[in-house]
Short mmCIF file of C-alpha atoms (C1' of nucleotides) in Angstrom, two decimals:
data_model
loop_
_atom_site.label_atom_id
_atom_site.label_comp_id
_atom_site.label_asym_id
_atom_site.label_seq_id
_atom_site.Cartn_x
_atom_site.Cartn_y
_atom_site.Cartn_z
CA MET A 1 88.81 95.84 99.98
CA THR A 2 91.50 94.26 102.23
CA VAL A 3 93.58 96.55 104.42
CA GLN A 4 96.51 97.80 102.39
CA ILE A 5 99.67 97.77 104.27
CA THR A 6 102.54 99.66 102.39
CA PRO A 7 106.27 98.42 102.46
CA ALA A 8 107.20 100.67 105.48
CA GLU A 9 104.21 99.73 107.55
CA LEU A 10 104.84 96.04 106.54
CA GLU A 11 108.29 96.43 108.38
CA ILE A 12 106.43 97.58 111.42
CA MET A 13 103.66 94.78 111.23
CA LYS A 14 106.78 92.36 111.17
CA ILE A 15 108.10 93.43 114.43
CA ILE A 16 104.71 93.22 116.16
CA TRP A 17 103.88 89.85 114.68
CA ASP A 18 107.05 88.59 116.21
CA ARG A 19 106.53 90.22 119.41
CA PRO A 20 103.21 91.47 120.20
CA GLY A 21 102.62 93.91 122.64
CA LEU A 22 105.28 96.29 122.03
CA GLY A 23 105.23 100.17 122.87
CA ALA A 24 106.47 102.34 120.29
CA SER A 25 109.83 103.15 121.89
CA GLU A 26 110.54 99.32 121.85
CA ILE A 27 109.48 98.76 118.42
CA ALA A 28 111.84 101.46 117.74
CA GLY A 29 114.61 99.70 119.55
CA ALA A 30 113.78 96.53 117.46
CA LEU A 31 114.11 98.19 114.06
CA VAL A 32 117.13 100.44 114.82
CA ASP A 33 119.60 97.72 113.07
CA GLN A 34 117.40 97.38 110.13
CA GLN A 35 115.58 100.89 109.40
CA ASP A 36 116.90 104.34 109.81
CA TRP A 37 113.68 105.72 111.16
CA THR A 38 113.28 108.32 113.98
CA ILE A 39 110.63 107.48 116.60
CA LYS A 40 108.69 110.23 114.93
CA THR A 41 108.06 108.09 111.77
CA ILE A 42 107.49 105.00 113.66
CA LYS A 43 105.09 106.48 115.47
CA THR A 44 103.23 108.07 112.63
CA LEU A 45 103.28 104.45 110.81
CA LEU A 46 101.87 103.07 113.92
CA THR A 47 99.10 105.64 114.07
CA ARG A 48 98.22 104.64 110.39
CA LEU A 49 98.24 101.13 111.19
CA VAL A 50 95.70 101.51 113.91
CA GLU A 51 93.62 103.87 111.88
CA LYS A 52 93.50 101.05 109.10
CA GLY A 53 92.58 98.44 111.39
CA ALA A 54 95.71 96.49 111.19
CA LEU A 55 96.92 96.71 114.81
CA ALA A 56 95.13 97.34 118.23
CA THR A 57 95.95 99.32 120.90
CA THR A 58 96.01 98.70 124.58
CA SER A 59 96.64 101.66 127.04
CA GLU A 60 99.42 100.88 129.54
CA GLY A 61 99.81 103.95 131.64
CA ARG A 62 100.32 106.93 129.25
CA ARG A 63 101.37 104.78 126.25
CA TYR A 64 99.90 102.33 124.03
CA LEU A 65 100.98 98.67 123.37
CA TYR A 66 100.57 97.45 120.17
CA THR A 67 98.93 94.15 118.89
CA PRO A 68 98.36 92.84 115.41
CA LYS A 69 94.75 92.65 114.51
CA ILE A 70 95.40 91.14 111.08
CA ALA A 71 97.38 87.90 111.52
CA ARG A 72 100.67 87.45 109.75
CA LYS A 73 99.25 84.29 107.89
CA ALA A 74 95.97 86.09 106.72
CA TYR A 75 98.08 88.67 105.45
CA GLN A 76 100.40 86.49 103.65
CA LYS A 77 97.67 84.71 102.26
CA THR A 78 96.11 87.97 100.56
CA ALA A 79 99.44 89.13 99.64
CA ALA A 80 100.25 85.83 97.84
CA GLY A 81 96.81 85.78 96.22
CA GLN A 82 97.15 89.12 94.96
CA LEU A 83 100.59 88.65 93.21
CA VAL A 84 99.38 85.23 91.86
CA ASP A 85 96.03 86.80 90.31
CA ARG A 86 97.77 89.99 89.15
CA LEU A 87 100.70 88.36 87.54
CA PHE A 88 100.48 84.83 87.05
CA ASN A 89 96.45 84.21 86.00
CA GLY A 90 95.86 82.84 89.32
CA ARG A 91 98.34 79.81 88.66
CA ALA A 92 100.94 78.75 91.56
CA ALA A 93 102.95 76.72 89.31
CA PRO A 94 104.27 79.36 87.16
CA LEU A 95 105.01 81.60 89.99
CA VAL A 96 107.32 78.69 91.66
CA ALA A 97 108.77 78.10 88.29
CA GLN A 98 109.88 81.92 88.12
CA LEU A 99 111.13 81.93 91.78
CA ALA A 100 113.01 78.56 91.26
CA ASP A 101 114.55 80.17 87.96
CA ALA A 102 115.36 83.71 89.61
CA ARG A 103 117.04 82.36 92.63
CA GLY A 104 116.88 78.61 92.88
CA LEU A 105 115.01 76.64 95.53
CA THR A 106 116.86 75.37 98.66
CA ASP A 107 116.97 71.60 99.23
CA GLU A 108 114.67 72.49 102.13
CA ASP A 109 112.05 74.19 99.52
CA ILE A 110 112.24 71.25 97.52
CA ALA A 111 111.52 68.93 100.53
CA GLU A 112 108.81 71.25 101.79
CA LEU A 113 107.15 71.54 98.42
CA GLU A 114 107.13 67.87 97.64
CA ALA A 115 105.58 66.88 101.42
CA LEU A 116 103.16 69.63 100.57
CA LEU A 117 102.00 68.20 97.31
CA GLY A 118 102.06 64.70 98.97
CA THR A 119 99.31 66.07 101.29
CA LEU A 120 97.40 67.52 98.60
CA LYS A 121 96.86 64.93 96.30
CA SER A 122 93.38 63.19 96.81
CA MET B 1 116.47 99.85 92.13
CA THR B 2 114.10 98.02 89.89
CA VAL B 3 111.77 99.57 87.76
CA GLN B 4 108.86 100.07 89.93
CA ILE B 5 105.69 99.29 88.26
CA THR B 6 102.30 100.44 89.90
CA PRO B 7 99.02 98.46 89.92
CA ALA B 8 97.40 100.50 87.24
CA GLU B 9 100.46 100.56 85.05
CA LEU B 10 100.46 96.95 85.31
CA GLU B 11 97.19 96.61 83.36
CA ILE B 12 98.94 98.51 80.53
CA MET B 13 102.01 96.49 80.71
CA LYS B 14 99.80 93.00 80.22
CA ILE B 15 98.05 94.43 77.28
CA ILE B 16 101.34 95.19 75.71
CA TRP B 17 102.98 91.90 76.70
CA ASP B 18 100.18 90.16 74.91
CA ARG B 19 100.42 92.43 71.95
CA PRO B 20 103.34 94.48 71.66
CA GLY B 21 103.19 97.21 69.15
CA LEU B 22 99.98 98.90 69.94
CA GLY B 23 99.21 102.41 69.73
CA ALA B 24 97.56 104.08 72.52
CA SER B 25 93.91 103.89 71.18
CA GLU B 26 94.20 100.34 70.45
CA ILE B 27 95.16 99.80 74.19
CA ALA B 28 92.30 101.51 75.27
CA GLY B 29 90.05 99.36 73.05
CA ALA B 30 91.70 96.16 74.80
CA LEU B 31 91.11 97.69 78.03
CA VAL B 32 87.66 98.87 77.85
CA ASP B 33 85.85 95.59 78.97
CA GLN B 34 88.27 95.53 81.85
CA GLN B 35 88.95 99.13 83.27
CA ASP B 36 87.11 102.26 83.30
CA TRP B 37 89.66 104.72 82.16
CA THR B 38 89.40 107.48 79.64
CA ILE B 39 91.96 107.33 77.07
CA LYS B 40 93.59 110.40 78.59
CA THR B 41 94.21 108.25 81.65
CA ILE B 42 95.90 105.53 79.61
CA LYS B 43 97.99 107.95 77.84
CA THR B 44 99.47 109.27 81.10
CA LEU B 45 100.13 105.75 82.12
CA LEU B 46 101.77 105.05 78.86
CA THR B 47 103.95 108.32 79.41
CA ARG B 48 104.89 107.31 82.71
CA LEU B 49 105.96 103.80 81.79
CA VAL B 50 108.24 105.01 78.89
CA GLU B 51 109.87 107.63 81.50
CA LYS B 52 110.42 104.59 83.57
CA GLY B 53 112.17 102.75 81.06
CA ALA B 54 109.54 99.92 81.00
CA LEU B 55 108.23 100.62 77.59
CA ALA B 56 109.63 101.77 74.30
CA THR B 57 108.31 103.59 71.67
CA THR B 58 108.13 103.81 67.67
CA SER B 59 106.84 106.46 65.55
CA GLU B 60 104.49 105.51 63.28
CA GLY B 61 103.13 108.66 61.67
CA ARG B 62 101.95 111.09 64.23
CA ARG B 63 101.52 108.36 66.93
CA TYR B 64 103.60 106.03 68.90
CA LEU B 65 103.61 102.23 69.00
CA TYR B 66 104.49 100.91 72.27
CA THR B 67 106.61 97.71 72.90
CA PRO B 68 107.80 96.08 76.39
CA LYS B 69 111.49 97.16 77.28
CA ILE B 70 111.01 94.97 80.53
CA ALA B 71 110.00 91.50 79.73
CA ARG B 72 106.96 89.99 81.28
CA LYS B 73 109.34 87.10 82.89
CA ALA B 74 111.92 89.40 84.11
CA TYR B 75 109.05 91.51 85.85
CA GLN B 76 107.52 88.28 87.30
CA LYS B 77 110.84 87.33 88.70
CA THR B 78 111.58 90.61 90.48
CA ALA B 79 107.88 90.79 91.85
CA ALA B 80 107.87 87.10 92.95
CA GLY B 81 111.30 87.55 94.62
CA GLN B 82 110.06 90.62 96.33
CA LEU B 83 106.93 89.04 97.68
CA VAL B 84 109.02 86.21 99.01
CA ASP B 85 111.96 88.24 100.34
CA ARG B 86 109.56 90.85 102.20
CA LEU B 87 107.08 88.46 103.61
CA PHE B 88 108.36 84.70 103.50
CA ASN B 89 112.12 85.14 104.62
CA GLY B 90 112.97 84.22 101.08
CA ARG B 91 111.42 80.82 101.15
CA ALA B 92 109.22 79.72 98.46
CA ALA B 93 107.69 76.70 100.17
CA PRO B 94 105.99 78.81 102.75
CA LEU B 95 104.37 80.74 100.12
CA VAL B 96 102.87 77.77 98.11
CA ALA B 97 101.76 76.47 101.56
CA GLN B 98 99.78 79.67 101.99
CA LEU B 99 98.63 79.96 98.62
CA ALA B 100 97.29 76.41 98.52
CA ASP B 101 95.53 77.08 101.78
CA ALA B 102 93.78 80.20 100.72
CA ARG B 103 92.79 79.09 96.96
CA GLY B 104 93.75 75.74 96.74
CA LEU B 105 95.99 74.38 93.94
CA THR B 106 94.37 72.92 90.93
CA ASP B 107 95.50 69.41 89.58
CA GLU B 108 97.17 71.11 87.04
CA ASP B 109 99.04 73.27 89.45
CA ILE B 110 100.02 70.15 91.25
CA ALA B 111 101.10 68.30 88.26
CA GLU B 112 103.24 71.13 86.95
CA LEU B 113 104.92 71.55 90.33
CA GLU B 114 105.99 68.09 90.69
CA ALA B 115 107.17 67.82 87.04
CA LEU B 116 109.30 71.39 88.14
CA LEU B 117 110.39 69.30 91.35
CA GLY B 118 111.64 66.63 89.39
CA THR B 119 113.66 68.52 87.14
CA LEU B 120 115.15 70.27 90.01
CA LYS B 121 116.49 67.51 92.01
CA SER B 122 120.01 66.83 91.07
"C1'" DC C 1 89.03 123.97 51.73
"C1'" DC C 2 87.12 123.78 56.12
"C1'" DC C 3 85.43 121.19 60.10
"C1'" DT C 4 86.08 117.76 63.24
"C1'" DG C 5 88.18 114.27 65.79
"C1'" DT C 6 92.66 112.43 67.08
"C1'" DT C 7 97.60 112.84 68.88
"C1'" DG C 8 101.08 113.68 72.00
"C1'" DA C 9 102.93 117.45 75.30
"C1'" DC C 10 101.96 119.59 79.26
"C1'" DC C 11 99.20 120.85 83.13
"C1'" DA C 12 95.95 119.79 87.13
"C1'" DC C 13 94.75 117.86 91.27
"C1'" DA C 14 93.26 114.86 95.08
"C1'" DT C 15 95.01 110.79 97.70
"C1'" DT C 16 98.70 107.65 99.66
"C1'" DT C 17 103.08 107.23 101.05
"C1'" DG C 18 107.43 108.35 103.37
"C1'" DT C 19 109.48 111.00 106.49
"C1'" DA C 20 109.41 114.09 110.03
"C1'" DG C 21 108.26 118.40 113.11
"C1'" DT C 22 105.32 120.75 116.96
"C1'" DC C 23 103.01 121.02 121.20
"C1'" DG C 24 100.87 120.37 125.50
"C1'" DA C 25 100.85 116.93 129.08
"C1'" DT C 26 102.90 113.81 132.18
"C1'" DC C 27 106.79 111.26 134.13
"C1'" DT C 28 111.47 111.33 136.10
"C1'" DT C 29 115.54 112.76 138.23
"C1'" DA C 30 118.43 115.98 140.20
"C1'" DT D 1 110.39 121.37 142.88
"C1'" DA D 2 112.02 122.64 138.70
"C1'" DA D 3 113.97 121.06 134.39
"C1'" DG D 4 114.45 117.77 130.88
"C1'" DA D 5 112.66 113.40 128.62
"C1'" DT D 6 109.10 111.08 126.75
"C1'" DC D 7 103.96 110.25 125.27
"C1'" DG D 8 100.36 110.79 122.02
"C1'" DA D 9 97.88 114.23 119.06
"C1'" DC D 10 98.10 116.87 115.52
"C1'" DT D 11 100.38 119.01 111.41
"C1'" DA D 12 103.70 119.41 107.29
"C1'" DC D 13 105.53 118.50 103.03
"C1'" DA D 14 107.55 116.48 99.14
"C1'" DA D 15 107.08 112.35 95.90
"C1'" DA D 16 104.27 109.04 93.99
"C1'" DT D 17 99.88 107.47 92.07
"C1'" DG D 18 95.15 107.58 90.37
"C1'" DT D 19 92.61 109.95 87.26
"C1'" DG D 20 91.66 113.05 84.12
"C1'" DG D 21 92.06 118.01 81.56
"C1'" DT D 22 94.01 121.78 77.71
"C1'" DC D 23 96.06 122.86 73.83
"C1'" DA D 24 98.09 123.02 69.26
"C1'" DA D 25 99.11 120.30 65.44
"C1'" DC D 26 97.50 117.49 62.01
"C1'" DA D 27 94.73 113.87 59.22
"C1'" DG D 28 90.78 112.79 56.90
"C1'" DG D 29 85.59 113.04 55.43
"C1'" DG D 30 82.42 115.73 53.29
#
DNA sequence: CCCTGTTGACCACATTTGTAGTCGATCTTA
DNA sequence: TAAGATCGACTACAAATGTGGTCAACAGGG
């Protein structure tokens, strides 16, 4: 059972992945443009993420600073793996095909994918 | 707001995408190896999927036959798009990179991806 | 023709998720 | 030094989700 991070919690994780070591009110500040949450809501989400083992805390005076306990890349891997397993029979190519069809790939994407395939070919 | 299909519901959808027009007990039969659900549970999930507009029903005698109202590909596209937006800044290449890193790509995947990239290059 | 099994309709209930409120302790500022 | 701001702990509560139960109608086997 991988740690399950909900959509709302993920928004918090993204902030902390970008800037580890923030306190609750700074996270609220970073989210203000983006989410319409009160500080209370953010604190609840932070608590839940700590309970789940997704964040670690350090005390600084009477407040907590939050750092990721689950790395962004690790989470990206599980999430991508889950999607591909659940919906694409574990195969990456059809997933990319649907993405390309749904929204197109940027030139940059195409270039990066080519480079990636190059490194993978034995 | 795209129709939200939960993980449990998705298992049902997959059966019906494969074999549209089944009734509840046949779906239960198809799931028996895979899920440990009673017929009651399956019927509840079917009802919810109909309420959500993901399935359509036809009456056959005193039972219902279920067919997809949301196509598999359409759902794959939304789900893939959501993942890529929420976790990869909308970029496909990093998603594939994480997948490759997490579980490797099969030779077939690599070949298909190359073919796909070929068709996309203007 | 009666019993049994199956069907959909409706109900139940714990857990998770989204969104916040209360409270006592503490920090800060006038 | 007293009042307000802020902190974490704890509580609240509706909606969604997972899982299954009840019940009345009906269909089919003996």
